[in-house]
PDB file of C-alpha atoms and ligand atoms in Angstrom:
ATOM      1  CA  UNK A  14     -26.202  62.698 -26.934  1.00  0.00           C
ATOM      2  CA  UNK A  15     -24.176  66.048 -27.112  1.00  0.00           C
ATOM      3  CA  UNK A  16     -21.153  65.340 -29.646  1.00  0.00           C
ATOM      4  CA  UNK A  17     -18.049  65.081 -27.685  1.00  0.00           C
ATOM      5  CA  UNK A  18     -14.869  63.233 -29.541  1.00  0.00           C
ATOM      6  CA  UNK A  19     -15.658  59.668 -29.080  1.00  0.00           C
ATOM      7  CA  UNK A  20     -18.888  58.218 -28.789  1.00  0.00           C
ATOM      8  CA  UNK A  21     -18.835  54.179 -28.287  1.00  0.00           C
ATOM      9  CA  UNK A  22     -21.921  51.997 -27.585  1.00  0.00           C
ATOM     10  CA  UNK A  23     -21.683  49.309 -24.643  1.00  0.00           C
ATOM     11  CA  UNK A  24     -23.844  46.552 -25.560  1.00  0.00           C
ATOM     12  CA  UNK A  25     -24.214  43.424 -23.071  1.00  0.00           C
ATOM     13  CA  UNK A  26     -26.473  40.359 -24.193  1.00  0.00           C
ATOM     14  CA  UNK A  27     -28.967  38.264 -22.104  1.00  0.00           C
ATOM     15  CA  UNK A  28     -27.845  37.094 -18.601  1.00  0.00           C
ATOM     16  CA  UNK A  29     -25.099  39.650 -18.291  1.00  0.00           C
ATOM     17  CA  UNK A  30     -27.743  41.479 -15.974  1.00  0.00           C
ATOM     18  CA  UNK A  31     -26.968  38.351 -13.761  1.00  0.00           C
ATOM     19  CA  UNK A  32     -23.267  39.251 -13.251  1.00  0.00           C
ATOM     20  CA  UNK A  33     -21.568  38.748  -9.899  1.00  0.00           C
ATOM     21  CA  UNK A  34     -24.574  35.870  -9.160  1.00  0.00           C
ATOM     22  CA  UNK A  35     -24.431  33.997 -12.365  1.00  0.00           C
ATOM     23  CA  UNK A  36     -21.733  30.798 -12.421  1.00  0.00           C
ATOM     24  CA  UNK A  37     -18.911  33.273 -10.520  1.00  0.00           C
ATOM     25  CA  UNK A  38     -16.560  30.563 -10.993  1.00  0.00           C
ATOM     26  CA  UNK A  39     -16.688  31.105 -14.968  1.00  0.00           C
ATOM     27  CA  UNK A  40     -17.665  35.018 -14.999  1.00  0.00           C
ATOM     28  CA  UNK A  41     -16.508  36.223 -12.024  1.00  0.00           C
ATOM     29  CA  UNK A  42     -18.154  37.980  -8.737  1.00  0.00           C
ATOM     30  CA  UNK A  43     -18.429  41.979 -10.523  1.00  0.00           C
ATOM     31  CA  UNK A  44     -21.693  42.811 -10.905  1.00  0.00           C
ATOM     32  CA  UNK A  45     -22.488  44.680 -14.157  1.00  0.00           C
ATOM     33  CA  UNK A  46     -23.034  47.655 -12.329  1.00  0.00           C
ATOM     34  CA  UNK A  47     -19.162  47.650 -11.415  1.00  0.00           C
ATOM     35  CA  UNK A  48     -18.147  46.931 -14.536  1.00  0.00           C
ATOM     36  CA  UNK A  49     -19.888  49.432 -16.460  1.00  0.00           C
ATOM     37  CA  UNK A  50     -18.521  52.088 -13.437  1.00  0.00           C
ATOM     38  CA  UNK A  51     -15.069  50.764 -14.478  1.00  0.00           C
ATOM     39  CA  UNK A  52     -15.989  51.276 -17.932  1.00  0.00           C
ATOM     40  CA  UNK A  53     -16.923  54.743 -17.449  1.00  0.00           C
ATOM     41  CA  UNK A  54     -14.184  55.781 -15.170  1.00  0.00           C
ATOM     42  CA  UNK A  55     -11.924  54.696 -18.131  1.00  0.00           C
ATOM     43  CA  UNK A  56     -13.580  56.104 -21.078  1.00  0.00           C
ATOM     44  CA  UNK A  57     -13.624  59.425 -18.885  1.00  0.00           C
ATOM     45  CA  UNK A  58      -9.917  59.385 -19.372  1.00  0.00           C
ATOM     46  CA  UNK A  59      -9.971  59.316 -23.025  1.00  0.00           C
ATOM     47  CA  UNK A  60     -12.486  61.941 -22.994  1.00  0.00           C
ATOM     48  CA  UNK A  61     -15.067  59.162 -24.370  1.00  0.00           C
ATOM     49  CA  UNK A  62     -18.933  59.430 -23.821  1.00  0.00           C
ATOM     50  CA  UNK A  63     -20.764  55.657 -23.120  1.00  0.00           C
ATOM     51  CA  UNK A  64     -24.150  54.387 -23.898  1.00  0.00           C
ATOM     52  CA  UNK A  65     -24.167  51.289 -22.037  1.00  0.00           C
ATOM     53  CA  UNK A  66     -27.127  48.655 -22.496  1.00  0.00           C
ATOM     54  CA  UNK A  67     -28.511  45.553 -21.280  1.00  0.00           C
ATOM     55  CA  UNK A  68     -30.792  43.399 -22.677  1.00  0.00           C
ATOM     56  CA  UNK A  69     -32.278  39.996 -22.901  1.00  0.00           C
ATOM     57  CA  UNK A  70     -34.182  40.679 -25.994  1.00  0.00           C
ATOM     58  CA  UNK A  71     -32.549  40.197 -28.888  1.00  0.00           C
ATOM     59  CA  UNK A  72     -34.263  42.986 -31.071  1.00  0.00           C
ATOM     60  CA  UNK A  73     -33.621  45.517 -28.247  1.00  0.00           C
ATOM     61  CA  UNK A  74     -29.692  44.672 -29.090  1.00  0.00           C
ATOM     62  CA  UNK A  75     -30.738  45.241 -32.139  1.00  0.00           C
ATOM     63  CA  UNK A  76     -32.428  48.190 -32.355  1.00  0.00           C
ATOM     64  CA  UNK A  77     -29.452  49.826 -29.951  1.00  0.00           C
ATOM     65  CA  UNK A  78     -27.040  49.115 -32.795  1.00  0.00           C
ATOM     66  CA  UNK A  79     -29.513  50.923 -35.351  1.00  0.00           C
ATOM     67  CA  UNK A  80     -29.315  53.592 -33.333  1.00  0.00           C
ATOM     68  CA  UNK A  81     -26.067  54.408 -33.299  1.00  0.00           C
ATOM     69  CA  UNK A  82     -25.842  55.104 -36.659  1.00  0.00           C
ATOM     70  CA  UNK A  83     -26.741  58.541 -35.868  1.00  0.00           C
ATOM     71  CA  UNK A  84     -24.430  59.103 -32.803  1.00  0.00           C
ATOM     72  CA  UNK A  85     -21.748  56.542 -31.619  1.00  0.00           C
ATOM     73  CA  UNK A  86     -18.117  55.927 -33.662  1.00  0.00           C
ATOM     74  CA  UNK A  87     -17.420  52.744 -32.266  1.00  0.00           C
ATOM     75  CA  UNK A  88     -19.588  49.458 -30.401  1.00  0.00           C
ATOM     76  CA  UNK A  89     -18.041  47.353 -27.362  1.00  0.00           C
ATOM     77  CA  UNK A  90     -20.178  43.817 -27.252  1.00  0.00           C
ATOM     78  CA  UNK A  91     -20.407  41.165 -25.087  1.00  0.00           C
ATOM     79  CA  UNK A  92     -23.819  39.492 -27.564  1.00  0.00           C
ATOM     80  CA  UNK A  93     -23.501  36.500 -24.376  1.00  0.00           C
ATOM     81  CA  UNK A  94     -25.336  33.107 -25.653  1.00  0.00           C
ATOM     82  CA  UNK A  95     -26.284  35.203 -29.396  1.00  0.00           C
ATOM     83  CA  UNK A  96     -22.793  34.946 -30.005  1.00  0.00           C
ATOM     84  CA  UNK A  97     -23.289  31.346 -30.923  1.00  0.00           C
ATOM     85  CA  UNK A  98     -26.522  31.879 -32.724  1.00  0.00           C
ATOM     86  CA  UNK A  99     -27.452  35.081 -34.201  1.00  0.00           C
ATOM     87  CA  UNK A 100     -27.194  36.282 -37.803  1.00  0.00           C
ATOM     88  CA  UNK A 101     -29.805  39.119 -36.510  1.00  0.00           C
ATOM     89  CA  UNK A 102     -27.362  40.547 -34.717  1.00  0.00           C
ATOM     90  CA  UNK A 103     -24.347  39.839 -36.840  1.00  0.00           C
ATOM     91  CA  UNK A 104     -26.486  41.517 -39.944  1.00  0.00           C
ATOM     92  CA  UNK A 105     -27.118  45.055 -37.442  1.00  0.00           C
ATOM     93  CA  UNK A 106     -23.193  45.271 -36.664  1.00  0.00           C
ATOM     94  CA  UNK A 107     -22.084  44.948 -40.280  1.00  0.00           C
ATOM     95  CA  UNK A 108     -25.248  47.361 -40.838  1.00  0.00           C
ATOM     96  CA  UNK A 109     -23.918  50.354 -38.408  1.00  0.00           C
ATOM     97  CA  UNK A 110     -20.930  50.464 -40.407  1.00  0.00           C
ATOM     98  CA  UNK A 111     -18.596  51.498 -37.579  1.00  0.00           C
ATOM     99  CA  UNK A 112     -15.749  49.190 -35.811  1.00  0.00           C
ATOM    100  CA  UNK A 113     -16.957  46.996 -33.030  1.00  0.00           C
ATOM    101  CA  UNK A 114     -15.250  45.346 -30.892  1.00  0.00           C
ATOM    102  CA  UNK A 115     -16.589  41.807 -29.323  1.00  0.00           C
ATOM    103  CA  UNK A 116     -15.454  40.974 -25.752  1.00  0.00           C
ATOM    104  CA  UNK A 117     -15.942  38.068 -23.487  1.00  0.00           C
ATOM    105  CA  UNK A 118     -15.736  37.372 -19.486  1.00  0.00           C
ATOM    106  CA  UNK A 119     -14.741  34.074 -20.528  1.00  0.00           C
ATOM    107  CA  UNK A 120     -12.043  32.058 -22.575  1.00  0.00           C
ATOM    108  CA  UNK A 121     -15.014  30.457 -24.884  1.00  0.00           C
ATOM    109  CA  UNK A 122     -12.384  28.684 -27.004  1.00  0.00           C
ATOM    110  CA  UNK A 123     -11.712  26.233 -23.954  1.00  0.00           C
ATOM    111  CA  UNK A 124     -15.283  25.599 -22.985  1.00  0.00           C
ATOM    112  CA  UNK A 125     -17.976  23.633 -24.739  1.00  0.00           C
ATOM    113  CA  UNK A 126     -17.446  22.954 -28.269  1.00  0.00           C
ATOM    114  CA  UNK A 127     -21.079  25.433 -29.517  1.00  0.00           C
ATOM    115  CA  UNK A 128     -19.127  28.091 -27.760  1.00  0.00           C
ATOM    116  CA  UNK A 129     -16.238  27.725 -29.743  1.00  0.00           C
ATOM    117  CA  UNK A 130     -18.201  29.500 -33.226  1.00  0.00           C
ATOM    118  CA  UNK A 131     -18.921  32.778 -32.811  1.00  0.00           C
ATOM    119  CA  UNK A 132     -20.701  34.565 -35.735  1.00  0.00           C
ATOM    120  CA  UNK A 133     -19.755  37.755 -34.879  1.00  0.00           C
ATOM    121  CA  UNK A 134     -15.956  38.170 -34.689  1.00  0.00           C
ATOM    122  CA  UNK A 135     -15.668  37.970 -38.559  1.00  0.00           C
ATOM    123  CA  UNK A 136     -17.719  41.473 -38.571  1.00  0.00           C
ATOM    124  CA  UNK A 137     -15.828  42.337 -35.699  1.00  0.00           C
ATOM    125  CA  UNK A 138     -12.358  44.297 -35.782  1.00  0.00           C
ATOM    126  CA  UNK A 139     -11.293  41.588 -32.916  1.00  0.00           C
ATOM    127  CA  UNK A 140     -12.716  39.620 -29.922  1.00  0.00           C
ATOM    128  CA  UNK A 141     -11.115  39.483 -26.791  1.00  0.00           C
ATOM    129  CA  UNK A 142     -12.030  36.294 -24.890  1.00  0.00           C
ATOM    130  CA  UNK A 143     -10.850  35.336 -21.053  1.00  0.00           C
ATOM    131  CA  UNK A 144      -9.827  38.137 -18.888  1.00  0.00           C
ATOM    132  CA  UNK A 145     -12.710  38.570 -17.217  1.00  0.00           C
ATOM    133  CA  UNK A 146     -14.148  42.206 -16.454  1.00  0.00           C
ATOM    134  CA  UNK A 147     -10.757  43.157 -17.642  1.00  0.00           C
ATOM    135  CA  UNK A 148     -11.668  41.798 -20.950  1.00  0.00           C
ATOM    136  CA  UNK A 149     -14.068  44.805 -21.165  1.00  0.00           C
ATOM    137  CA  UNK A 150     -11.450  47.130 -20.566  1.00  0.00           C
ATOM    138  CA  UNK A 151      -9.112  45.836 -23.094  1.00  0.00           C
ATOM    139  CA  UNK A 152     -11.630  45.695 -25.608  1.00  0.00           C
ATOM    140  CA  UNK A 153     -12.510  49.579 -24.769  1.00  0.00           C
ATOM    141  CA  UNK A 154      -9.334  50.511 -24.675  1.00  0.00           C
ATOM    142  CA  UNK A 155      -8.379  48.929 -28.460  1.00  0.00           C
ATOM    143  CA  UNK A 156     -11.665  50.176 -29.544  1.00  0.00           C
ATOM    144  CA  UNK A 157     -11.009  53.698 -28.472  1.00  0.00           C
ATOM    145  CA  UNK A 158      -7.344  53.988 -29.663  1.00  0.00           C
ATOM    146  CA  UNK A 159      -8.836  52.158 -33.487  1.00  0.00           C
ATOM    147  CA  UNK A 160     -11.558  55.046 -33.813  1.00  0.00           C
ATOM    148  CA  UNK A 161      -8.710  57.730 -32.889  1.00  0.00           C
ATOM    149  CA  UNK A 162      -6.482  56.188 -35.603  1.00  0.00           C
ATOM    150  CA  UNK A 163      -9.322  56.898 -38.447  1.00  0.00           C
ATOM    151  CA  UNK A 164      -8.763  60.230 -40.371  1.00  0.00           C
ATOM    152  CA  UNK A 165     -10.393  62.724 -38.421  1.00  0.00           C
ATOM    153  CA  UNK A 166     -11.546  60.216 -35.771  1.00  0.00           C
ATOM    154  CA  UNK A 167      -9.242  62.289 -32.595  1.00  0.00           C
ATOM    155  CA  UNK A 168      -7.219  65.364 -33.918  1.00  0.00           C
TER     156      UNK A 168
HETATM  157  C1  DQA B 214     -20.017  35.021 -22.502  1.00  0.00           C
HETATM  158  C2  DQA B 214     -19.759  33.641 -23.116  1.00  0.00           C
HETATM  159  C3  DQA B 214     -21.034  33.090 -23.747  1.00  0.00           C
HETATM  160  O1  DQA B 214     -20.779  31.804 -24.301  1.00  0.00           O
HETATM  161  C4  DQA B 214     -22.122  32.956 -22.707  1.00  0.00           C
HETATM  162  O2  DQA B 214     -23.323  32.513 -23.319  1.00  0.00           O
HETATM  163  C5  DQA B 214     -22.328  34.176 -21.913  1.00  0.00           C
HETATM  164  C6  DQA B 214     -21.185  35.004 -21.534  1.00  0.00           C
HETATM  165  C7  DQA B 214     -18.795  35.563 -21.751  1.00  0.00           C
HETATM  166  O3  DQA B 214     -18.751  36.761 -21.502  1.00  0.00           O
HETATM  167  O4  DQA B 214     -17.914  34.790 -21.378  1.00  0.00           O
HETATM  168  O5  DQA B 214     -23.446  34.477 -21.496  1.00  0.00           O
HETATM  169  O6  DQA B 214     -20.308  35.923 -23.556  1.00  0.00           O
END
């Protein structure tokens, strides 16, 4: 990835591929395709490059957040059902060092009570939770403007 400013990986967990089919009543009838095109459009205003993945696996989540230890400032999440469950993944975002921000279609505080715990927000900056796509947006957009506010991070 050529270095522009800001370089932030997109990570969505399993079933997210499933958006716009998948319980539209709780996440909503944008596909991931559209919300990833959203994504970009915005991150094209802040002059921010995206590496946007999907996976079901959880080691492929993994691996993505190794990676970025050589290119990205900054990770957007949505870990889906390994929120609830997965030190793995917690481990690899406290291992990349960099700010991540977790984000959810979904207000999981006022659904069942195992969606309530989420491992990752303490490793997180924040977690935004229940605004649907436009949680994803949000979350970019705090994400972006925390990386600019590091020394040297947008001068
Ligand atoms: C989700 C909430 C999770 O509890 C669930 O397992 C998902 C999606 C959300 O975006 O609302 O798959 O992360």
């Amino acid at each position: 990835m050529t270095k522009s400013r800001l370089h932030v990986l997109v990570l969505h967990g399993p079933n997210l591929n499933l958006l716009g089919q998948r319980q539209p009543e709780i996440y909503g009838r944008m596909t991931l395709r559209e919300i990833n095109a959203g994504l970009r459009e915005a991150a094209r205003g802040r002059e921010a490059q995206l590496k946007i993945v999907q996976s079901n696996h959880e080691g492929v989540l993994i691996d993505s957040l190794h990676e970025t230890r050589d290119w990205a400032e900054g990770v957007l999440i949505n870990a889906a059902g390994y929120t609830h469950t997965s030190v793995a993944l917690r481990d690899a975002i406290i291992a990349t060092g960099h700010p991540t921000v977790e984000v959810h279609l979904s207000n999981i505080y006022a659904r069942e009570d195992f969606r309530k715990e989420s491992l990752l927000a303490p490793v997180c900056i924040g977690q935004i939770s229940g605004f649907g796509w436009r949680s994803y947006l949000l979350g970019l957009t705090a994400l972006l403007d925390i990386i600019s506010d590091q020394p040297g991070g947008d001068a």
